[in-house]
Coordinates of C-alpha atoms in Angstrom, one line a residue:
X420 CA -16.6 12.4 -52.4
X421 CA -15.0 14.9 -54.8
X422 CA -12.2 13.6 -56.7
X423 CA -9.4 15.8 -55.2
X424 CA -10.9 14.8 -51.9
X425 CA -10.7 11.2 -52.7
X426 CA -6.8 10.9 -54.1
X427 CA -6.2 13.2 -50.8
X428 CA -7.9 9.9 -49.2
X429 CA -5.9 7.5 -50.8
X430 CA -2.6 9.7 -50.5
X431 CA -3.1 9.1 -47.0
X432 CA -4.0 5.5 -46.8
X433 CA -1.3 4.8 -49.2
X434 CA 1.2 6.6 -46.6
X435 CA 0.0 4.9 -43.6
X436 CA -0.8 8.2 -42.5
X437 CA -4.2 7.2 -40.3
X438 CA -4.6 10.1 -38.7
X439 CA -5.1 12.2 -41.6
X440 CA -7.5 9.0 -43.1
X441 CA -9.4 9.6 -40.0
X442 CA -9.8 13.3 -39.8
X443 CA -10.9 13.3 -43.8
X444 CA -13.8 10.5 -43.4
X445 CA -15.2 12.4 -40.0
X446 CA -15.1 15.9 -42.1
X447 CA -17.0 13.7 -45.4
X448 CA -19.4 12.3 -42.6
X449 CA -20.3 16.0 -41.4
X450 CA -21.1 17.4 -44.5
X451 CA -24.5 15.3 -44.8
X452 CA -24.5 14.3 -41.0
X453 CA -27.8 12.3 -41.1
X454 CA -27.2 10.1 -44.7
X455 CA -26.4 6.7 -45.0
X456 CA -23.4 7.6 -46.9
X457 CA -22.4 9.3 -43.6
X458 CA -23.3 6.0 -41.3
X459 CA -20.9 4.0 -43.7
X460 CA -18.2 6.7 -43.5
X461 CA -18.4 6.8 -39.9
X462 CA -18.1 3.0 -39.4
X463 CA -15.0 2.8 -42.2
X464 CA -13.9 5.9 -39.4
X465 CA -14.2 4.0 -36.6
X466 CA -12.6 0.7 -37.6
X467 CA -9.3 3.2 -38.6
X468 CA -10.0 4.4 -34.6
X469 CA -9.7 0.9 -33.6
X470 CA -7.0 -0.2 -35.8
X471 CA -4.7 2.7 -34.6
X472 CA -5.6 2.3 -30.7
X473 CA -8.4 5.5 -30.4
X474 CA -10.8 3.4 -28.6
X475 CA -12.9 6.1 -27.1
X476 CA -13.3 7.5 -30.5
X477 CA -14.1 4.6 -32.2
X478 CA -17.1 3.9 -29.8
X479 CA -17.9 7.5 -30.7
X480 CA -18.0 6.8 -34.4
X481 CA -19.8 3.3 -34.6
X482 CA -22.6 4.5 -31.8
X483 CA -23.1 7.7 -34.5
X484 CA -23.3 5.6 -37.2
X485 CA -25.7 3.6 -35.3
X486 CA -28.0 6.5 -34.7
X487 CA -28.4 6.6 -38.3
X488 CA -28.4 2.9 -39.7
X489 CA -27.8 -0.5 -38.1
X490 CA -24.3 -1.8 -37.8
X491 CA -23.3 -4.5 -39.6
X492 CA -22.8 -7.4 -37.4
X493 CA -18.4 -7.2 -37.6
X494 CA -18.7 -3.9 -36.8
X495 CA -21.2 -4.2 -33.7
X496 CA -18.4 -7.1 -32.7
X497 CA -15.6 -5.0 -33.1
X498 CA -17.0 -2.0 -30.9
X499 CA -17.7 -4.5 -28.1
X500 CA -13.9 -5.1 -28.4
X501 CA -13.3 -1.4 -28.1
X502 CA -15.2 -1.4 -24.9
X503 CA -13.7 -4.0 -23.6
X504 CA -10.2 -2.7 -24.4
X505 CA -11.5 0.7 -22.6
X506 CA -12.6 -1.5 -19.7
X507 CA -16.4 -1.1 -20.4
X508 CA -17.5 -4.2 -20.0
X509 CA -21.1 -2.7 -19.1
X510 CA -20.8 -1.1 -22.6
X511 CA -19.7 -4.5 -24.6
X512 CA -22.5 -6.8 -22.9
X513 CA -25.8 -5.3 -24.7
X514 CA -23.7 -5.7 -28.0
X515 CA -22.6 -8.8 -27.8
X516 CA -26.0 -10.3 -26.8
X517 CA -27.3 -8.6 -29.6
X518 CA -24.8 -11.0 -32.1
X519 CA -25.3 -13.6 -30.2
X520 CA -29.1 -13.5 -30.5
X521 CA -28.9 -12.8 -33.9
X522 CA -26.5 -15.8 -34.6
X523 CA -27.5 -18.2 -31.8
X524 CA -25.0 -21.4 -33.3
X525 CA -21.7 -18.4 -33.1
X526 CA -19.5 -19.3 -30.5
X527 CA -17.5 -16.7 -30.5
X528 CA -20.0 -14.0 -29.3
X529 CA -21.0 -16.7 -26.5
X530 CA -17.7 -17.6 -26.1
X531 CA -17.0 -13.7 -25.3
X532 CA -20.1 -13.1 -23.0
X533 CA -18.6 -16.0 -21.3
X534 CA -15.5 -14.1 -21.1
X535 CA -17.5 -11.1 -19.0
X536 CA -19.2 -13.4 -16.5
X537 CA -15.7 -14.2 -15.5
X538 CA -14.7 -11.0 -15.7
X539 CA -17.4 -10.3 -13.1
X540 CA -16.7 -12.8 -11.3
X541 CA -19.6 -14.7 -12.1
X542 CA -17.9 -18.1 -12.5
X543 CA -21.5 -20.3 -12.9
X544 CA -22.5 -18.0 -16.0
X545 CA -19.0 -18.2 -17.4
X546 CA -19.1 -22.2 -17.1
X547 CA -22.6 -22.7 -18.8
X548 CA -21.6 -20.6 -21.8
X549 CA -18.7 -22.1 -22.0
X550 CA -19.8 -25.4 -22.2
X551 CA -22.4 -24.8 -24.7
X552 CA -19.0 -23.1 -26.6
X553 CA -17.4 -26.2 -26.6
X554 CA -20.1 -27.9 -27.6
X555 CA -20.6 -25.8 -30.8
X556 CA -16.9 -25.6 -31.6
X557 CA -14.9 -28.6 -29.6
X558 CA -11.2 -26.9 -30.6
X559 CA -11.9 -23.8 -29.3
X560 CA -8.1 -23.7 -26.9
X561 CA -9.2 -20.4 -25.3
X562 CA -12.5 -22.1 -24.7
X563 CA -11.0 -24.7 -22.6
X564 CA -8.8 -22.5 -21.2
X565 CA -11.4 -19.9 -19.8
X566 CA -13.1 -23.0 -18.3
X567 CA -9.5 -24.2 -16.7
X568 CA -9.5 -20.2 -14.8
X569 CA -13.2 -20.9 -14.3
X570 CA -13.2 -24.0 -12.3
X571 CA -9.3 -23.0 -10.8
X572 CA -11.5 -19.4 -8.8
X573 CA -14.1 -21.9 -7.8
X574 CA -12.0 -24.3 -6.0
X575 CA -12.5 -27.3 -8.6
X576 CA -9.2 -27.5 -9.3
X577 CA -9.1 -31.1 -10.8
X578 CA -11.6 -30.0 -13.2
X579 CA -8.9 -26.8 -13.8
X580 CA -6.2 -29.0 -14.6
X581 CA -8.6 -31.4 -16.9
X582 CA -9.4 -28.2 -18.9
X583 CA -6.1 -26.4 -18.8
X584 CA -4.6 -29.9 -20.4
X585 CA -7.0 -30.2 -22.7
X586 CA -6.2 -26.5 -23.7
X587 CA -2.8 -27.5 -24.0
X588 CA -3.7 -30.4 -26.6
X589 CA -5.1 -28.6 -28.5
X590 CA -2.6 -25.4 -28.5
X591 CA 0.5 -27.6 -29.8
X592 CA -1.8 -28.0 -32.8
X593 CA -2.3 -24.6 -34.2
X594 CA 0.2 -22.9 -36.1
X595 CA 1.8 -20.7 -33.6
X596 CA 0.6 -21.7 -30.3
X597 CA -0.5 -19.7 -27.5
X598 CA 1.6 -19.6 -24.6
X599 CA -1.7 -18.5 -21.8
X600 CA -2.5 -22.4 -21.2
X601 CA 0.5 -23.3 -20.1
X602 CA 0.9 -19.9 -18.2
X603 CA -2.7 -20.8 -16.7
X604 CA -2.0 -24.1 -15.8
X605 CA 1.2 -23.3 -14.2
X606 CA -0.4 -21.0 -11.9
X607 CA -2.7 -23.6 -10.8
X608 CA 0.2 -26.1 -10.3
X609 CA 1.8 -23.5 -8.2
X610 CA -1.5 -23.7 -5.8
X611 CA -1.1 -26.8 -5.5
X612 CA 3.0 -27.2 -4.9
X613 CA 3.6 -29.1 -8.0
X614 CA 6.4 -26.6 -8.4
X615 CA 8.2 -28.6 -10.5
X616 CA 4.9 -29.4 -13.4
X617 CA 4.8 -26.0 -12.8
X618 CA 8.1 -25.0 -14.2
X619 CA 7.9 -27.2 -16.8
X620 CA 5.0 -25.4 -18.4
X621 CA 5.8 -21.8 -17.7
X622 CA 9.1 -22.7 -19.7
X623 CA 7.5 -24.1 -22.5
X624 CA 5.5 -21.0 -22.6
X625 CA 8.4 -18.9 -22.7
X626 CA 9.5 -21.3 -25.8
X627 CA 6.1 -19.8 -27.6
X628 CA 6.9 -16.2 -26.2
X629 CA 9.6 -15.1 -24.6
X630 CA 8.1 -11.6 -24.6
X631 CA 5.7 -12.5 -22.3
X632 CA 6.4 -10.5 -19.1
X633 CA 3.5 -13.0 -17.2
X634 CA 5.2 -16.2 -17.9
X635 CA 9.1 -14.7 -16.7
X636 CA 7.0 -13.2 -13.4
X637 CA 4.9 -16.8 -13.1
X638 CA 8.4 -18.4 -13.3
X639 CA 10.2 -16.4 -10.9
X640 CA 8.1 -17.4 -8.2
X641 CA 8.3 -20.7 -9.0
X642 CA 11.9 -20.4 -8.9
X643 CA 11.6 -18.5 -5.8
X644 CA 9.3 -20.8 -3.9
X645 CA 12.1 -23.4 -4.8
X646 CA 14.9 -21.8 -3.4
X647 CA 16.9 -20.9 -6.4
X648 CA 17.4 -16.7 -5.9
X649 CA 19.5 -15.7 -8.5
X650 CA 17.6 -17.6 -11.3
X651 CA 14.2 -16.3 -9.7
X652 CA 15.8 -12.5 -9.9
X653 CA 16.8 -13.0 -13.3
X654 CA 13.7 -14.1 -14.2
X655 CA 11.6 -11.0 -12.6
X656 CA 14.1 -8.6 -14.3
X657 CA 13.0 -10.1 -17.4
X658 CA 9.5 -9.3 -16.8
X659 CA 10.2 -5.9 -15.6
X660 CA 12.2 -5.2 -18.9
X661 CA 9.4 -6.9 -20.8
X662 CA 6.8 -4.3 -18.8
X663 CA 8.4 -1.8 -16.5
X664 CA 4.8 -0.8 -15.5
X665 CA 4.0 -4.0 -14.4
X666 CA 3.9 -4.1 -10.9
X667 CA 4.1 -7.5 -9.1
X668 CA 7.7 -8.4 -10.4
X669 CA 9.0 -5.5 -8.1
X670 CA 7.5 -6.8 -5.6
X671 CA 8.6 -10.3 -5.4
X672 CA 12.1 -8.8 -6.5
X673 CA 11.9 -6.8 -3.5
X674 CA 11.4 -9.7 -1.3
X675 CA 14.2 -11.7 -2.8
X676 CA 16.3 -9.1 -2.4
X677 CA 15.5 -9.2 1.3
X678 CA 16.2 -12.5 1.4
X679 CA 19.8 -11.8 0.1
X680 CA 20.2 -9.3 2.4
X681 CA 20.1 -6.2 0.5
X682 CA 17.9 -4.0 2.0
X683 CA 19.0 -0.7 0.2
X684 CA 17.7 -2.6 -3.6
X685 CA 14.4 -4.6 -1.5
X686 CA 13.5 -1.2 -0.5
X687 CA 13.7 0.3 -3.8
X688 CA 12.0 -2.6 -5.3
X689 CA 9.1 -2.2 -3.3
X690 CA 8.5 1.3 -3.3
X691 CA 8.4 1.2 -7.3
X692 CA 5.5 -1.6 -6.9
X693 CA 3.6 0.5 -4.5
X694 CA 3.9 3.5 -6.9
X695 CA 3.4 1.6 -9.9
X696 CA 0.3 -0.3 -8.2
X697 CA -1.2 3.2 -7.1
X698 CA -0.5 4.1 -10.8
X699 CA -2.6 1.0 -11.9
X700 CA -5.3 1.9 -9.6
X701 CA -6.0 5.5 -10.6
X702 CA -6.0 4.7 -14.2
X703 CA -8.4 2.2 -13.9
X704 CA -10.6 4.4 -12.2
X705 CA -10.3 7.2 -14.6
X706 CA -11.0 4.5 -17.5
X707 CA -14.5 3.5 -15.6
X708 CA -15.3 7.2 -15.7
X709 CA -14.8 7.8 -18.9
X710 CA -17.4 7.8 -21.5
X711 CA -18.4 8.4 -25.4
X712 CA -19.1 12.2 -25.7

């Protein structure tokens, strides 16, 4: 790279500005398109892509720096991410079972192949990888907690709960705790009426993020199933502030308006899910048909 071109580089790193980072590594890449300077400049392209939420063209970049050299193994793990974020799960599997054959003692690529069994709906995969994940790294909380949502679809729900608390056990531990396994195990308590337990959790998972818009929705229907309205409202307008695309908490809000007797706001409440949930739906149909160029 020419010297002007490279302070024009570091102008814009320096500035934040990672659009124009972008658009100068993919021009350098052109100008020699089949070099191995041009794969690294590519893959340094397609990390900025990632960083700054272009998914699709991140894909785009690490599969044409593939074409031209191997990817290093954190790049091959961080475009399996980017398909995953672009719902691509079809795309992420080949890559991450190329890590995780490379690198057979990892758990994280196992733990995240696990993670697409599930996904799928393919709950006896998802449990043998995740025990061998556990075996390999026996603090692994989302580990655990995979294995909790695992056992809780397949009806096992003792062996849920053992896993969710374990999860738990481990989460107070780390640094700034997740608030998913308490969220998770909440859930599962709701199935099986232990509203109160239930309630328990889902606040102590607002205690680790009160930005969560799951745990204020998880907790309005707890509060709902128990009777207590007002506190169950409050709680889904939280979650709708948190996520105003998020459709569920409309829903339930629309019932409890019912409830109250206010048909004019239940109405509203549950036409916005029904538009919000046809929104959800066409968007994740575009995502599946969309593909690298």
């Amino acid at each position: 790279m020419d010297p002007s071109r490279q302070t024009e580089l570091e102008r814009a790193i320096n500035a934040r500005d990672h659009a124009a980072v972008e658009r100068i590594l993919v021009e350098e890449a052109e100008r020699d398109p089949k070099s191995p300077r041009s794969a690294k400049l590519l893959a340094i392209a397609a990390a900025v892509f990632f960083l700054d939420g272009h998914y699709v063209n991140a894909v785009i970049a690490w599969k044409k720096a593939e074409a031209i050299a191997p990817l290093d193994d954190r790049s091959r793990f961080t475009l399996a991410m980017a398909c995953i974020r672009l719902n691509r799960r079809d795309w992420a599997r080949p890559e991450l079972e190329k890590l995780a054959a490379a690198q057979s003692q990892n758990p994280l690529f196992l733990y995240w192949l696990a993670r697409l069994d599930y996904d799928e709906r393919n709950y006896g995969s998802a449990v043998a990888r995740l025990q061998k994940v556990i075996a390999l790294d026996p603090k692994m909380v989302r580990a655990y907690d995979t294995l909790g949502l695992c056992f809780d679809y397949l009806g096992k729900f003792d062996e849920a709960v053992k896993n969710y608390n374990r999860a738990i056990e481990l989460n107070r531990l780390q640094p700034k705790p997740s608030p998913w396994p308490q969220v998770d195990l909440a859930i599962s308590l709701i199935a099986l009426n232990q509203l109160p337990e239930a309630e328990k959790n889902l606040r102590e998972a607002i205690g680790y993020d009160s930005q969560l818009p799951q745990a204020h929705y998880q907790l309005g229907r707890v509060l709902e199933m128990q009777g207590a309205y007002q506190s169950a409202a409050d709680s889904l307008k939280t979650a709708i502030a948190l996520a105003p695309e998020y459709p569920e908490p409309h829903y339930l809000l629309g019932r409890i308006y019912h409830r109250l007797g206010n048909e004019l706001l239940s109405k509203a409440e549950i036409a916005r899910f029904q538009q919000l949930k046809k929104a959800s739906e066409e968007q994740a149909a575009r995502a599946t048909e969309q593909g690298p160029q």
